[in-house]
XYZ file of C-alpha atoms in Angstrom:
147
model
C 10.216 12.295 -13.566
C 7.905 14.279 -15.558
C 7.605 17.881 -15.744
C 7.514 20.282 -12.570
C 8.164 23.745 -11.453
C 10.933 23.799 -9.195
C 10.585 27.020 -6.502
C 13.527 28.115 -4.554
C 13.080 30.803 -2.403
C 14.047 32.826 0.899
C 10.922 34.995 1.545
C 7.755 33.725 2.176
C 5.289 36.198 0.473
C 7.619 35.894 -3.093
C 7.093 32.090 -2.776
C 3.592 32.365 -2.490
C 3.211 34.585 -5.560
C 5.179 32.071 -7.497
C 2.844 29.481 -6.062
C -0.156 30.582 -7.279
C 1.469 31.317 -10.718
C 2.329 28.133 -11.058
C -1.253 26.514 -10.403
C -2.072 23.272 -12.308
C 1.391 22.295 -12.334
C 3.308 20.113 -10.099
C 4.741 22.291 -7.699
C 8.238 21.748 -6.199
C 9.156 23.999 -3.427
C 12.981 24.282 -2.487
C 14.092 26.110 0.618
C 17.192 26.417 3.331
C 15.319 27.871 5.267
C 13.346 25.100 7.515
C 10.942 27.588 9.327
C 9.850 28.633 5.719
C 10.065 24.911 4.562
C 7.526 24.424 7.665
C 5.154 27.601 6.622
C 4.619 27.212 3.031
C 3.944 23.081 4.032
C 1.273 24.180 6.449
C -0.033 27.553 4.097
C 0.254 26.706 0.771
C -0.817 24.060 -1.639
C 2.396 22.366 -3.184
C 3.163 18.665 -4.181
C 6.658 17.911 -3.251
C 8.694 19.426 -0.486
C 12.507 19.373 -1.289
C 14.911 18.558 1.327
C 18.831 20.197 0.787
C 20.701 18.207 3.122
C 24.181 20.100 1.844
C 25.710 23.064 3.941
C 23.784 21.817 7.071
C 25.501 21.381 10.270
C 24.875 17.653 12.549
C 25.076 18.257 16.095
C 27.447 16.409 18.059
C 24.284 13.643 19.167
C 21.778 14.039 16.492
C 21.371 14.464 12.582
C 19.613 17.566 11.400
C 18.169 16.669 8.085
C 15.441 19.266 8.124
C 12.679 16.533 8.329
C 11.059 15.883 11.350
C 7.616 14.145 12.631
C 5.801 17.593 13.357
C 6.468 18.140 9.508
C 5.440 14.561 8.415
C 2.145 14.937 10.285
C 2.133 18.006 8.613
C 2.792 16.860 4.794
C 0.331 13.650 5.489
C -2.311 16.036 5.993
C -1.741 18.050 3.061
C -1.147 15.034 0.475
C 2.590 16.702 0.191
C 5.153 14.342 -0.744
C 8.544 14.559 0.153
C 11.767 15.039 -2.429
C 15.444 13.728 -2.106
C 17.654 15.768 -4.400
C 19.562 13.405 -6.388
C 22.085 16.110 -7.821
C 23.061 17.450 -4.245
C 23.881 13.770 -3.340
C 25.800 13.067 -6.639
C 27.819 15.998 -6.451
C 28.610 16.252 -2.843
C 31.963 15.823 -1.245
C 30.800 14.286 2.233
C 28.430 11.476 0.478
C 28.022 9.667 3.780
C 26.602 12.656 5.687
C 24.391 13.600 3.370
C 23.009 9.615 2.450
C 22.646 9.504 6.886
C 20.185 12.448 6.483
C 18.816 11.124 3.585
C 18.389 7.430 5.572
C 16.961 9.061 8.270
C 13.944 11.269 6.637
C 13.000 7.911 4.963
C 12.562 6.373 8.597
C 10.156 9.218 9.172
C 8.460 8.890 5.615
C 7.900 5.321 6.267
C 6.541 5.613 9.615
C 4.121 8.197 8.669
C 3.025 6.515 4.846
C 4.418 9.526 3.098
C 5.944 9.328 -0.625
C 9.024 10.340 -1.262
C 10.123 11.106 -4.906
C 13.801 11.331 -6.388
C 14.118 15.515 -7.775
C 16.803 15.636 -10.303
C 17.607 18.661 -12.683
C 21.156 17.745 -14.202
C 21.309 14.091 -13.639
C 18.829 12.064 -14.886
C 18.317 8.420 -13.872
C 16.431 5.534 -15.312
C 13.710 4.415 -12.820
C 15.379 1.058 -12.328
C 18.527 2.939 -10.529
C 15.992 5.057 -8.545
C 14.213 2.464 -7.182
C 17.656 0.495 -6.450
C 18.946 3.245 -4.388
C 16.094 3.692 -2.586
C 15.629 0.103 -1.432
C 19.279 0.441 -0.353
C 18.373 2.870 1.486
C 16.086 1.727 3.570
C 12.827 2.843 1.542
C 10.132 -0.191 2.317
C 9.092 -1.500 -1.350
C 5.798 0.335 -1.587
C 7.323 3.943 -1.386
C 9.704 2.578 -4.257
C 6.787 1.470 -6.319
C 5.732 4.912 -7.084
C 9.046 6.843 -7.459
């Protein structure tokens, strides 16, 4: 992927500052924290939202991926497109919880005609592997098209 400033942060006001410092770049913003995750999508002008799907907690009848319609609605409005983190998934111990998650906010993605892109930092892919992975799973063929 090419270049982008990658924003992780707990408090909402510091994230904004590093927001607008950032301007003209392609903003990646990074959060636990799904209430801010849901505030900086509806206040602030970013590109990609990143979804951590490690150190969550499924309840006993449903996923909880951190992704949910309200917020797709919410990123289709603002043209924000929606990130897997590739290293989390690579480097994770319970693979199959976290690919479930990851299956499931590409449901949502799909239904609503949002993009999704692949955010890596250590482990860098070629395209053709991306776009693999994705089909497998689940991603229709035009979300993989622009990966």
């Amino acid at each position: 992927m090419e270049n982008y400033t990658l924003i992780k942060e707990t408090d909402f006001m510091k994230a904004r500052k590093k927001i607008k410092e950032s301007e003209g770049e392609i903003i990646v913003f990074s959060s636990n924290d799904d209430e801010l995750n849901r505030k900086i999508l509806e206040k602030e002008k970013i590109d990609i939202l990143l979804l951590n799907q490690s150190g969550r907690r499924d309840s006993q009848k449903q996923r909880t991926s951190g992704f949910n319609q309200v917020l797709a609605k919410i990123a289709k409005k603002n043209n924000v497109a929606v990130g897997i983190n590739l290293d989390e998934i690579i480097e994770a111990r319970n693979k199959s919880e976290i690919l479930a998650r990851v299956k499931q906010n590409i449901k949502i993605c799909s239904k609503n005609k949002l993009k999704m892109k692949f955010i890596t930092e250590k482990h860098k892919r070629n395209i053709h592997d991306l776009k693999a992975l994705g089909l497998v799973l689940g991603m229709p063929t035009w979300m993989t098209k622009n990966l």
